[in-house]
Structures are given as structure tokens and as C-alpha cells.
CSV table of C-alpha atoms in Angstrom, one decimal:
chain,number,residue,atom,x,y,z
A,14,MET,CA,-23.9,-43.2,40.8
A,15,SER,CA,-23.6,-40.0,39.0
A,16,GLY,CA,-21.4,-38.6,41.9
A,17,GLU,CA,-19.1,-41.5,41.5
A,18,TYR,CA,-18.8,-40.8,37.7
A,19,TYR,CA,-18.1,-37.2,38.1
A,20,SER,CA,-15.5,-37.9,40.8
A,21,THR,CA,-13.5,-40.0,38.5
A,22,GLN,CA,-13.1,-37.1,35.9
A,23,THR,CA,-9.8,-35.3,36.2
A,24,GLU,CA,-9.8,-31.5,36.1
A,25,THR,CA,-8.1,-31.5,32.6
A,26,GLU,CA,-10.8,-33.7,31.1
A,27,ILE,CA,-13.5,-31.5,32.6
A,28,ASN,CA,-11.9,-28.3,31.2
A,29,LYS,CA,-11.5,-30.1,27.8
A,30,ARG,CA,-15.2,-30.8,27.6
A,31,ARG,CA,-16.0,-27.3,28.7
A,32,MET,CA,-13.7,-25.7,26.0
A,33,THR,CA,-15.1,-28.1,23.3
A,34,PHE,CA,-18.6,-27.0,24.2
A,35,PHE,CA,-17.5,-23.3,24.3
A,36,PHE,CA,-16.1,-23.3,20.9
A,37,GLN,CA,-19.0,-25.3,19.4
A,38,ASN,CA,-21.3,-22.5,20.5
A,39,TRP,CA,-19.2,-19.7,19.1
A,40,SER,CA,-18.9,-21.5,15.6
A,41,SER,CA,-22.7,-22.0,15.5
A,42,LEU,CA,-23.8,-18.4,16.1
A,43,ASN,CA,-26.4,-17.2,13.7
A,44,ASN,CA,-24.8,-15.4,10.7
A,45,ASP,CA,-27.1,-12.3,11.0
A,46,LEU,CA,-26.0,-11.8,14.7
A,47,LEU,CA,-22.6,-12.1,13.6
A,48,GLU,CA,-23.0,-9.6,10.8
A,49,SER,CA,-24.5,-7.2,13.4
A,50,ILE,CA,-21.5,-7.7,15.6
A,51,PHE,CA,-19.0,-7.2,12.8
A,52,ASP,CA,-20.6,-4.0,11.7
A,53,LEU,CA,-19.5,-2.5,15.0
A,54,LEU,CA,-15.9,-3.7,14.7
A,55,PRO,CA,-13.0,-1.8,13.2
A,56,ILE,CA,-11.1,-3.6,10.3
A,57,VAL,CA,-8.1,-4.3,12.6
A,58,ASP,CA,-10.4,-6.3,14.9
A,59,MET,CA,-11.8,-8.2,12.0
A,60,LEU,CA,-8.3,-9.5,11.3
A,61,ARG,CA,-8.4,-11.1,14.7
A,62,ILE,CA,-12.0,-12.4,14.2
A,63,ARG,CA,-10.8,-14.5,11.3
A,64,GLY,CA,-8.7,-16.8,13.5
A,65,VAL,CA,-11.6,-17.9,15.8
A,66,CYS,CA,-13.0,-20.7,13.6
A,67,SER,CA,-13.6,-21.6,9.9
A,68,PRO,CA,-17.3,-20.3,9.8
A,69,TRP,CA,-16.2,-17.0,11.3
A,70,ARG,CA,-13.2,-16.8,8.8
A,71,SER,CA,-15.5,-17.3,5.9
A,72,LEU,CA,-18.1,-14.7,7.0
A,73,ALA,CA,-15.5,-12.2,8.1
A,74,LYS,CA,-13.7,-12.4,4.7
A,75,THR,CA,-17.0,-11.6,2.9
A,76,HIS,CA,-17.8,-8.8,5.4
A,77,ILE,CA,-14.4,-7.2,5.0
A,78,LYS,CA,-14.8,-7.2,1.2
A,79,SER,CA,-18.1,-5.3,1.5
A,80,ARG,CA,-16.6,-2.7,3.8
A,81,LEU,CA,-13.5,-2.2,1.9
A,82,ILE,CA,-15.2,0.0,-0.6
A,83,LYS,CA,-17.1,2.1,2.0
A,84,LEU,CA,-14.6,2.7,4.8
A,85,LYS,CA,-11.3,4.3,5.1
A,86,LEU,CA,-8.8,1.5,5.9
A,87,PRO,CA,-6.1,1.9,8.5
A,88,LEU,CA,-2.5,2.2,7.4
A,89,PHE,CA,-0.1,-0.8,8.1
A,90,LEU,CA,3.4,-1.6,7.8
A,91,VAL,CA,3.9,-5.1,6.5
A,92,LEU,CA,6.6,-7.0,8.3
A,93,PRO,CA,7.7,-10.0,6.2
A,94,ARG,CA,8.4,-13.3,7.9
A,95,ARG,CA,12.0,-14.2,8.4
A,96,ASP,CA,14.5,-17.0,8.7
A,97,ASP,CA,16.9,-17.1,11.6
A,98,ALA,CA,19.7,-15.9,9.5
A,99,ASP,CA,17.7,-13.1,8.1
A,100,MET,CA,16.7,-11.2,11.2
A,101,TYR,CA,17.8,-9.2,14.0
A,102,VAL,CA,16.3,-9.4,17.4
A,103,GLU,CA,13.2,-7.3,17.8
A,104,ASP,CA,13.7,-6.2,21.5
A,105,PRO,CA,15.1,-2.6,21.5
A,106,GLU,CA,17.1,-3.5,24.6
A,107,ASP,CA,18.9,-6.2,22.7
A,108,CYS,CA,20.3,-3.6,20.3
A,109,GLY,CA,21.3,-1.0,22.7
A,110,CYS,CA,18.1,1.1,22.4
A,111,GLU,CA,15.7,2.2,25.2
A,112,ARG,CA,12.2,0.7,25.3
A,113,ASN,CA,9.4,3.0,24.3
A,114,PRO,CA,6.9,3.0,27.2
A,115,ASN,CA,4.1,3.9,24.8
A,116,VAL,CA,4.7,0.7,22.7
A,117,THR,CA,3.0,-2.7,23.1
A,118,TYR,CA,5.8,-5.3,22.4
A,119,ARG,CA,3.9,-8.5,21.2
A,120,ILE,CA,6.4,-10.2,18.9
A,121,GLU,CA,7.5,-13.5,20.4
A,122,LYS,CA,10.6,-15.5,19.5
A,123,ASP,CA,8.6,-18.5,18.2
A,124,ASN,CA,6.5,-16.3,15.9
A,125,ARG,CA,9.3,-15.4,13.5
A,126,HIS,CA,7.9,-17.3,10.5
A,127,ILE,CA,4.6,-15.4,10.5
A,128,ASP,CA,3.9,-12.3,8.5
A,129,ARG,CA,2.8,-9.4,10.6
A,130,LEU,CA,1.2,-6.0,10.2
A,131,TYR,CA,2.4,-3.1,12.4
A,132,SER,CA,0.1,0.0,13.0
A,133,PRO,CA,2.2,3.1,13.4
A,134,GLU,CA,-0.9,4.7,14.8
A,135,ASP,CA,-1.5,2.6,17.9
A,136,LYS,CA,1.9,0.9,18.0
A,137,SER,CA,0.4,-2.6,17.8
A,138,PHE,CA,1.0,-5.8,15.8
A,139,TYR,CA,-1.5,-8.0,13.9
A,140,ARG,CA,-0.9,-11.4,12.4
A,141,LEU,CA,-1.6,-12.1,8.8
A,142,ALA,CA,-3.7,-15.3,8.3
A,143,ASN,CA,-1.7,-16.4,5.3
A,144,PRO,CA,1.9,-15.9,4.6
A,145,LEU,CA,3.0,-13.6,1.8
A,146,LEU,CA,4.6,-15.3,-1.1
A,147,GLY,CA,7.5,-13.4,-2.8
A,148,ASP,CA,8.6,-9.8,-2.6
A,149,CYS,CA,6.4,-6.7,-2.7
A,150,VAL,CA,7.2,-4.6,-5.7
A,151,GLY,CA,4.1,-2.4,-5.6
A,152,SER,CA,1.5,-1.2,-3.1
A,153,PHE,CA,-1.9,0.3,-4.0
A,154,SER,CA,-5.0,1.6,-2.5
A,155,ARG,CA,-7.6,-0.6,-0.6
A,156,GLY,CA,-4.7,-2.8,0.6
A,157,TRP,CA,-3.7,-4.3,-2.7
A,158,LEU,CA,0.0,-5.5,-3.3
A,159,MET,CA,1.9,-6.4,-6.3
A,160,MET,CA,4.0,-9.5,-5.4
A,161,LEU,CA,6.7,-11.2,-7.4
A,162,TYR,CA,7.8,-14.8,-6.6
A,163,PHE,CA,10.4,-17.0,-8.2
A,164,SER,CA,9.7,-20.6,-8.6
A,165,GLY,CA,12.3,-23.3,-9.4
A,166,LYS,CA,15.8,-23.3,-8.3
A,167,LYS,CA,17.1,-20.9,-10.9
A,168,ILE,CA,15.6,-17.5,-11.9
A,169,ILE,CA,15.1,-18.7,-15.4
A,170,ASP,CA,14.8,-22.3,-16.3
A,171,ASP,CA,12.3,-24.9,-17.7
A,172,GLN,CA,10.6,-25.6,-14.4
A,173,GLY,CA,10.9,-22.1,-12.9
A,174,GLY,CA,10.2,-18.4,-13.7
A,175,VAL,CA,8.8,-15.3,-12.4
A,176,ASN,CA,5.2,-15.4,-11.0
A,177,LEU,CA,3.6,-11.9,-10.7
A,178,PHE,CA,0.2,-11.3,-9.1
A,179,MET,CA,-1.9,-8.8,-7.3
A,180,TYR,CA,-2.7,-9.8,-3.7
A,181,SER,CA,-5.1,-8.4,-1.0
A,182,PRO,CA,-4.0,-9.7,2.4
A,183,LEU,CA,-7.2,-8.5,3.8
A,184,LEU,CA,-9.4,-10.3,1.3
A,185,GLU,CA,-7.0,-13.1,0.7
A,186,ILE,CA,-7.5,-12.8,-3.1
A,187,LYS,CA,-4.9,-13.2,-5.8
A,188,ILE,CA,-5.1,-11.7,-9.3
A,189,TYR,CA,-2.5,-13.4,-11.6
A,190,LEU,CA,-0.5,-11.2,-14.1
A,191,PRO,CA,1.6,-12.1,-17.1
A,192,SER,CA,5.1,-12.9,-16.3
A,193,PRO,CA,7.6,-10.2,-17.6
A,194,LEU,CA,9.9,-12.9,-18.7
A,195,ARG,CA,7.3,-14.2,-21.2
A,196,SER,CA,6.7,-10.7,-22.7
A,197,PRO,CA,8.4,-8.8,-25.6
A,198,ILE,CA,9.9,-6.4,-23.1
A,199,TYR,CA,12.3,-9.3,-21.9
A,200,ASN,CA,15.0,-9.1,-24.6
A,201,GLU,CA,18.7,-8.6,-24.8
A,202,ASP,CA,18.3,-4.8,-24.9
A,203,SER,CA,16.4,-4.6,-21.7
A,204,PHE,CA,17.9,-7.7,-20.0
A,205,PRO,CA,21.4,-8.3,-21.5
A,206,SER,CA,23.0,-11.6,-20.8
A,207,SER,CA,25.9,-9.9,-18.9
A,208,CYS,CA,23.5,-8.5,-16.4
A,209,ILE,CA,21.4,-11.6,-15.8
A,210,GLY,CA,24.3,-13.3,-13.9
A,211,GLY,CA,24.5,-10.4,-11.5
A,212,CYS,CA,20.8,-10.4,-10.5
A,213,ASN,CA,19.5,-12.7,-7.9
A,214,ASN,CA,16.0,-13.6,-6.8
A,215,ARG,CA,15.2,-10.3,-5.1
A,216,GLY,CA,12.1,-8.9,-6.6
A,217,LYS,CA,13.6,-5.5,-7.0
A,218,HIS,CA,16.2,-6.6,-9.5
A,219,TRP,CA,13.3,-7.2,-11.9
A,220,ILE,CA,10.5,-4.7,-10.8
A,221,GLN,CA,11.6,-1.7,-8.9
A,222,LYS,CA,8.3,0.2,-8.8
A,223,ALA,CA,4.7,-0.2,-9.9
A,224,THR,CA,1.5,2.0,-10.0
A,225,LEU,CA,-2.0,1.7,-11.2
A,226,VAL,CA,-3.6,4.1,-13.7
A,227,GLY,CA,-7.3,4.6,-14.5
A,228,LEU,CA,-8.8,3.0,-11.3
A,229,ASP,CA,-10.5,5.5,-9.4
A,230,ASP,CA,-12.4,3.6,-6.7
A,231,GLY,CA,-9.6,1.1,-6.1
A,232,ASP,CA,-11.7,-2.0,-6.7
A,233,LEU,CA,-9.6,-4.4,-8.8
A,234,ILE,CA,-12.1,-7.2,-8.6
A,235,THR,CA,-15.0,-5.4,-10.4
A,236,SER,CA,-13.2,-3.0,-12.7
A,237,ASN,CA,-11.8,-4.0,-16.1
A,238,ARG,CA,-10.6,-0.5,-17.3
A,239,TYR,CA,-7.3,0.2,-15.7
A,240,GLY,CA,-3.6,-0.4,-16.4
A,241,LEU,CA,-0.4,-1.2,-14.6
A,242,VAL,CA,2.8,0.6,-15.2
A,243,ILE,CA,6.3,-0.6,-13.9
A,244,ILE,CA,9.9,0.3,-13.7
A,245,TYR,CA,11.7,-2.9,-14.5
A,246,GLY,CA,15.1,-4.4,-15.4
A,247,PRO,CA,18.8,-3.4,-14.8
A,248,PHE,CA,18.3,-0.3,-16.8
A,249,SER,CA,15.1,0.8,-15.0
A,250,LYS,CA,12.9,1.1,-18.1
A,251,LEU,CA,9.1,1.5,-18.3
A,252,ALA,CA,6.4,-1.0,-19.4
A,253,PHE,CA,2.7,-1.2,-19.0
A,254,LEU,CA,-0.1,-3.7,-19.1
A,255,MET,CA,-3.8,-3.0,-19.6
A,256,CYS,CA,-6.3,-5.1,-17.8
A,257,GLY,CA,-7.1,-8.3,-19.7
A,258,GLU,CA,-3.9,-8.3,-21.7
A,259,THR,CA,-1.4,-11.2,-21.8
A,260,GLN,CA,1.8,-9.4,-22.3
A,261,TRP,CA,3.7,-6.4,-21.0
A,262,ARG,CA,4.3,-3.7,-23.5
A,263,SER,CA,6.7,-0.8,-23.9
A,264,SER,CA,6.0,2.4,-25.9
A,265,SER,CA,7.9,4.5,-28.3
A,266,SER,CA,7.3,7.6,-26.0
A,267,PHE,CA,9.2,5.8,-23.2
A,268,ASP,CA,12.6,7.2,-24.4
A,269,ASP,CA,14.5,8.2,-21.3
A,270,GLU,CA,17.9,6.6,-21.6
A,271,GLU,CA,18.9,7.5,-18.0
A,272,GLY,CA,16.2,5.1,-16.5
A,273,TYR,CA,13.7,6.0,-13.8
A,274,VAL,CA,13.8,5.9,-10.0
A,275,ASP,CA,10.0,6.5,-9.1
A,276,LEU,CA,6.6,6.8,-10.7
A,277,THR,CA,3.2,7.7,-9.7
A,278,CYS,CA,-0.4,8.3,-11.2
A,279,TYR,CA,-2.5,11.4,-10.9
A,280,LYS,CA,-5.6,12.0,-12.8
A,281,ASN,CA,-5.0,9.3,-15.3
A,282,SER,CA,-1.5,10.7,-15.9
A,283,ILE,CA,1.8,8.9,-15.1
A,284,PHE,CA,4.6,10.9,-13.6
A,285,ALA,CA,8.0,9.2,-13.8
A,286,LEU,CA,11.0,10.6,-12.2
A,287,SER,CA,14.3,10.0,-14.1
A,288,LYS,CA,17.7,9.3,-12.5
A,289,GLY,CA,18.8,12.7,-13.7
A,290,GLY,CA,16.1,14.5,-11.9
A,291,SER,CA,13.7,15.3,-14.8
A,292,VAL,CA,10.1,14.2,-14.8
A,293,ASP,CA,8.3,12.7,-17.8
A,294,VAL,CA,4.4,12.9,-18.0
A,295,TRP,CA,2.1,10.6,-20.1
A,296,LYS,CA,-1.7,10.7,-20.4
A,297,TRP,CA,-3.9,7.7,-20.6
A,298,ASP,CA,-7.2,8.0,-22.7
A,299,PHE,CA,-9.4,5.4,-21.3
A,300,SER,CA,-12.3,6.4,-23.6
A,301,SER,CA,-10.4,4.9,-26.6
A,302,PHE,CA,-10.6,1.3,-27.7
A,303,ASP,CA,-6.9,0.6,-26.9
A,304,PRO,CA,-5.8,2.9,-24.2
A,305,THR,CA,-2.0,3.8,-24.6
A,306,PRO,CA,0.2,6.4,-23.1
A,307,THR,CA,0.7,9.6,-24.9
A,308,ARG,CA,3.5,11.7,-23.9
A,309,LYS,CA,2.4,15.0,-22.4
A,310,MET,CA,5.4,16.9,-21.1
A,311,ASN,CA,8.9,16.8,-19.9
A,312,ILE,CA,9.9,18.7,-16.8
A,313,PRO,CA,13.8,19.4,-16.8
A,314,PRO,CA,15.7,19.0,-13.6
A,315,SER,CA,15.8,22.1,-11.5
A,316,LEU,CA,16.9,21.0,-8.1
A,317,PRO,CA,17.6,23.7,-5.5
A,318,ASP,CA,21.2,24.3,-4.4
A,319,ILE,CA,20.4,23.3,-0.8
A,320,THR,CA,19.6,19.8,-2.1
A,321,LYS,CA,22.8,19.6,-4.3
A,322,ASN,CA,25.0,20.4,-1.2
A,323,ASN,CA,23.8,17.2,0.3
A,324,HIS,CA,25.9,15.2,-2.0
A,325,LYS,CA,29.1,16.5,-0.3
A,326,SER,CA,31.0,14.8,2.5
A,327,HIS,CA,31.0,16.5,5.8
A,328,ASP,CA,34.2,16.1,8.0
A,329,LEU,CA,32.9,15.4,11.6
A,330,GLY,CA,36.3,14.9,13.2
A,331,GLU,CA,36.9,11.2,13.6
A,332,TYR,CA,34.1,10.2,11.2
A,333,LEU,CA,33.5,11.3,7.7
A,334,TYR,CA,29.7,11.8,6.9
A,335,VAL,CA,28.9,10.5,3.4
A,336,ALA,CA,25.5,11.6,2.0
A,337,HIS,CA,23.3,9.5,-0.4
A,338,THR,CA,20.2,11.1,-1.8
A,339,LYS,CA,17.0,9.1,-2.9
A,340,ARG,CA,14.1,10.9,-4.6
A,341,TYR,CA,10.4,10.3,-4.7
A,342,ILE,CA,7.5,11.8,-6.7
A,343,ILE,CA,4.2,12.0,-4.8
A,344,PRO,CA,0.6,13.3,-5.8
A,345,THR,CA,-1.5,15.1,-3.2
A,346,HIS,CA,-5.0,14.5,-4.5
A,347,SER,CA,-6.6,16.9,-1.8
A,348,HIS,CA,-4.2,19.8,-2.9
A,349,GLY,CA,-3.9,19.1,-6.4
A,350,GLU,CA,-0.1,19.2,-6.3
A,351,ILE,CA,2.8,17.0,-7.4
A,352,LEU,CA,5.6,16.8,-4.8
A,353,LEU,CA,9.3,15.8,-5.0
A,354,VAL,CA,10.7,14.4,-1.8
A,355,GLU,CA,14.5,14.1,-1.3
A,356,ARG,CA,15.8,11.7,1.3
A,357,CYS,CA,19.3,12.2,2.6
A,358,ILE,CA,20.9,9.0,4.0
A,359,GLY,CA,24.0,9.4,6.0
A,360,GLN,CA,26.8,6.9,6.2
A,361,PHE,CA,29.4,7.2,9.0
A,362,VAL,CA,32.6,5.9,8.0
A,363,PRO,CA,35.8,6.0,10.3
A,364,VAL,CA,38.3,8.3,8.6
A,365,ARG,CA,41.2,6.0,9.3
A,366,GLU,CA,39.3,3.2,7.5
A,367,LEU,CA,38.0,5.3,4.6
A,368,PHE,CA,40.1,3.5,2.0
A,369,HIS,CA,40.0,0.1,3.7
A,370,VAL,CA,36.1,-0.3,4.1
A,371,THR,CA,35.1,-3.8,2.9
A,372,ILE,CA,31.4,-4.0,4.2
A,373,SER,CA,28.7,-1.4,4.7
A,374,GLN,CA,29.0,1.0,7.7
A,375,SER,CA,26.1,2.1,9.6
A,376,TYR,CA,23.7,4.2,7.6
A,377,PHE,CA,20.5,6.2,8.6
A,378,THR,CA,18.2,8.6,7.2
A,379,ALA,CA,19.3,12.0,8.4
A,380,LYS,CA,17.0,14.5,6.8
A,381,PHE,CA,14.2,15.1,4.1
A,382,TYR,CA,13.4,18.0,1.8
A,383,VAL,CA,10.1,18.6,0.1
A,384,HIS,CA,9.5,20.5,-3.2
A,385,ARG,CA,6.3,21.5,-5.0
A,386,MET,CA,6.0,21.5,-8.8
A,387,ASN,CA,5.2,24.7,-10.3
A,388,PHE,CA,3.6,23.8,-13.6
A,389,ASP,CA,3.6,27.4,-15.0
A,390,LYS,CA,7.4,27.6,-15.6
A,391,PRO,CA,8.0,24.6,-14.7
A,392,GLU,CA,10.2,24.4,-11.6
A,393,TRP,CA,10.5,22.9,-8.1
A,394,ILE,CA,9.6,25.2,-5.2
A,395,ARG,CA,10.8,24.1,-1.7
A,396,LEU,CA,8.3,23.7,1.0
A,397,GLU,CA,9.2,24.3,4.6
A,398,ASN,CA,6.4,22.2,5.8
A,399,ILE,CA,3.5,20.2,4.6
A,400,GLY,CA,1.0,21.3,7.2
A,401,ASP,CA,-1.6,18.6,8.3
A,402,ARG,CA,-0.4,16.2,5.7
A,403,LEU,CA,1.6,12.9,6.0
A,404,ILE,CA,4.0,11.4,3.5
A,405,PHE,CA,4.9,7.7,3.2
A,406,VAL,CA,7.9,6.5,1.3
A,407,GLY,CA,9.9,3.3,0.9
A,408,VAL,CA,10.3,0.3,-1.2
A,409,ASN,CA,6.8,0.6,-2.7
A,410,GLN,CA,4.6,3.5,-3.9
A,411,SER,CA,5.1,6.9,-2.4
A,412,VAL,CA,1.8,8.4,-1.2
A,413,SER,CA,0.3,11.3,0.8
A,414,PHE,CA,-2.6,11.5,3.2
A,415,SER,CA,-4.3,14.0,5.4
A,416,ALA,CA,-3.1,13.6,9.1
A,417,LYS,CA,-6.8,13.8,10.1
A,418,ASP,CA,-7.3,10.4,8.6
A,419,PHE,CA,-4.7,8.9,10.9
A,420,PRO,CA,-4.9,10.8,14.3
A,421,GLY,CA,-2.2,8.5,15.8
A,422,CYS,CA,0.4,9.7,13.3
A,423,GLU,CA,2.3,12.9,13.8
A,424,LYS,CA,1.2,15.6,11.2
A,425,ASN,CA,3.7,17.4,9.0
A,426,SER,CA,5.9,14.2,8.9
A,427,ILE,CA,7.4,11.8,6.5
A,428,TYR,CA,7.2,8.1,7.4
A,429,PHE,CA,9.9,5.9,5.8
A,430,THR,CA,11.1,2.4,5.4
A,431,ASP,CA,14.5,1.1,4.3
A,432,ASP,CA,15.0,1.1,0.5
A,433,TYR,CA,18.7,1.7,0.3
A,434,TRP,CA,19.2,-1.4,-1.7
A,435,GLU,CA,22.9,-0.8,-2.6
A,436,LYS,CA,23.8,-1.2,1.0
A,437,ILE,CA,21.1,-3.9,1.8
A,438,ASP,CA,22.8,-6.0,-0.9
A,439,GLU,CA,26.4,-5.2,0.2
A,440,ASN,CA,25.9,-6.1,3.9
A,441,PRO,CA,23.0,-8.6,4.3
A,442,LEU,CA,23.6,-8.7,8.2
A,443,TYR,CA,22.5,-5.0,8.6
A,444,GLY,CA,20.2,-3.8,5.8
A,445,GLY,CA,16.5,-3.2,6.2
A,446,HIS,CA,16.9,-1.4,9.5
A,447,ASP,CA,16.3,2.3,8.4
A,448,MET,CA,12.7,2.9,9.4
A,449,GLY,CA,10.9,5.7,11.2
A,450,PHE,CA,9.4,9.2,10.7
A,451,PHE,CA,10.8,12.7,10.3
A,452,ASN,CA,8.9,15.8,11.3
A,453,LEU,CA,9.6,18.8,9.1
A,454,GLU,CA,9.0,21.4,11.6
A,455,ASP,CA,11.3,20.4,14.4
A,456,GLU,CA,14.0,19.0,11.9
A,457,HIS,CA,15.6,17.0,14.6
A,458,ASP,CA,16.9,13.5,13.9
A,459,PRO,CA,14.1,11.1,12.6
A,460,LYS,CA,12.4,9.0,15.2
A,461,ARG,CA,13.2,5.4,14.7
A,462,PHE,CA,11.0,2.3,14.7
A,463,HIS,CA,13.1,0.5,17.2
A,464,ASP,CA,10.1,-1.4,18.5
A,465,ILE,CA,9.7,-3.5,15.3
A,466,LEU,CA,11.7,-6.2,13.7
A,467,ARG,CA,14.1,-5.6,10.9
A,468,CYS,CA,14.5,-8.0,7.9
A,469,LYS,CA,17.4,-7.9,5.5
A,470,ARG,CA,15.9,-10.0,2.8
A,471,SER,CA,12.5,-8.3,2.4
A,472,PRO,CA,12.3,-4.9,4.1
A,473,ALA,CA,9.1,-3.7,5.5
A,474,PHE,CA,6.6,-1.9,3.1
A,475,TRP,CA,3.3,0.0,3.5
A,476,LEU,CA,-0.1,-1.5,3.1
A,477,LEU,CA,-2.0,1.5,1.9
A,478,PRO,CA,-5.6,2.5,2.8
């Protein structure tokens, strides 16, 4: 009888019963056993573990949180999801490039609406469990991001507005922040009506850069003594918010009329790089009842001549090479230095079309220069190399790490993502593509990240360890 019963079962039904039994066993494993297994796994494998089943997901989330404080996290490049109209194909052969035999190509055509992480160390991709909501306007240690999201059909209306929050993709935790549009910093002086109409719902039009001050261990969940500083608005002004406050504030010491292009924190001091090349420094005293910034010094611009020459156009025969320079200010905590990095972006324009260009031409990062601050004078001193260090720049916070912490990355190199917003906005079919790394020793053309996708609406950004 039993033989007749089993003979009537199709192979599909038998496999289905086996798979059901299989997954039931995995989900019912003892938590202590799972914890022992999780202890042996790197963080990147924990990202995959979360997708097995709900019990594993919950336990893995708790486990990751406990390990974030103890372990050095891997470095990731966050690749925002895209719509069909927003993206290029991701296969290098489709865009005229050669495939890299050392790269694992794992992105599939039907996965285009899923946020992914790309590891420049092992050239692999990892899926994020939950989609990122909004644009990244800041990236901090321990995998924290500042995200800005617009709700409603209009940027500012009764139903919508700006939602700002800190988010950890690894912990899947959000910390909501006050909206800049509901704070005193949002007024006619900082956001004139004539400028609002020209802004769209890109986060960078509202917050260009953000950094944390006063947070030594990177644990946003348990700490209540830290501040956030942002570059915001069409005039690139500064504002700050202390933990627990309900409104963003400005300061009478924030007086640079030129506006700022980058900022960073070093030893409870904020270094802000102005558009004119000067650096303003403020100190925060967190021992006081109401920590506020106190102006410490102003470092006048003193860029070397070799950098200024990069602003000139170079006649390359049939093409005219037009250079654009972006600057970043970066602390090196292990060396106790402040670095100024200059990025030269080349745009190749056909000479015959020089006065008839209607859309962006191809632009690529061509070279980097690095300078160290000499606080005794003060002045910038050019560095020929950065030794065993790595520098990461792009749309979010600029940082430096030891190459020993990331053996898969090439030392003495600058890793970069596309943040040439003027051209990204001008030609939405091409922006977001300028990503790769540049080795300061060989000074050859930067090596491009041809193996990853490119997004014109939300360029890739770094998820920092």
C-alpha cells in the first residue's frame, strides 16, 4: 500500500516536501549554536545570512550590532537602485570596455531595483536587505549614513517636505533628525525664493556635505554628546545640530561669504574648506552645558602653482582638454595631519564644436594632487605620495585609512566616485560614471570601475568602516 502511495507522488511534489523539511530545520536551529557559527563569519557573510529566514535575520541583526563596536568593518561602495531610464548597462562589454578577469560579475538584469554593496577589495557584490530611501548626503564611521528624502509631489508643500535621518544599512536602524526646512536656517537669506525654483529634489541641492563632531567611538545609538555639521543651501553655508535638539542652528562665527565645498572633523574641531581655498577651523567644547562652535583659526589660500596650472585648457590637436578642479579636506588620524586633495577632471570637447556644445561631453578624472597642512606658517606642502595610506573621496565624507586595514586595495592610492554635479545635472544620460582609483606613484591614468553599474540620479557613495 505504501509503495502504491509513493509511486503516485510526482518528483516535483517529493522535492517540495524535502525542501520544506530542509528550511524548517534551518529556521529551528538553536540560537546558541547559531551565535557560535556567526562568531566565525565575517561581516560580509552576515549580510547574506540575514536572507535565510526570519529567525536568522533577527538574530543576525543583533549579532551584527554587538560586533560593530569591536570589529573593523569592510569598506563598501553603495550602488543605489535605479529605474530603467536612470541607468547604463553594467556589462563592460556593452560599453566598449574589456572584462576584467579578476572581477566577479554578479549583477543581473532583473535585479536593477535592488540596492547593492560593492567591495573594492574582493570585487564582489552584496544585496542590501532593505532599499535605501532618498539621497545620501553624508557618510560616517561604523556604516552610518545621513539620508535626505522628499515626500509629497512638491519639494515644499502642505503634505510633503524634507525628511532627514541617520541610517545604518547593516543594523537597519533609523535615527530621525529635524528637517532643515522647519529650522531658523531656512529663510530668505539662505534660501531665496529666486533659487528655490531652480532646485529639484536632489539631496545635494539642500545638503552638500555633512560630518559628525564629538563622537569618538562611532556609536550613535548609545551616545548623547555629539553634533552634526552640514553645508547646506544654494550659498553653501554652515549649520549645526547638537544631539537631542529640535532645530538646526547657524553661528555668528560662520561668516565666510564665499561658501564652502567640503568639511571634516578632527579632534573635536571642524575644518571647513571654502570655495576660495581658505580653511576655517572651529573648536567644540563638549564639557560645557551648551556646546557651540568657537572660531579657532583661518588658514588663507596658498595653493601651489602646479595646481593653478591645471585650470588652463590644453590643446590636444583635434580636441581641447578643459580642466575642472574639485577639492577635499581630509584628516589622517594615525599621522595627525590635515590633507588637501585636488582632483583634476578632464572634459574632452571637439575644437570644431567648442562654441556649439549643447550637452555635456565625456568627462573623466585625470589626476590628483595631495598637500599637507603646515600649521607653523600655515601653508600647504605638496606630497609626492601618501605611503601605505588610502584616501576615499566622492559625494560624501572624505576619509583616509591605512592600506593594511584593506589588503585588497592598492596602497598609495585615491579611490573616488563621481561628484561632478554640474555635469551630472547637465546631461542626465551620462553622469555618475566617473569612478575608480588613482595611484600616486605610477601617475598613470586612473583605473576605472568598469565592472559596476553607473547611476545618473544617485551616484555611488562610500559606506565607511
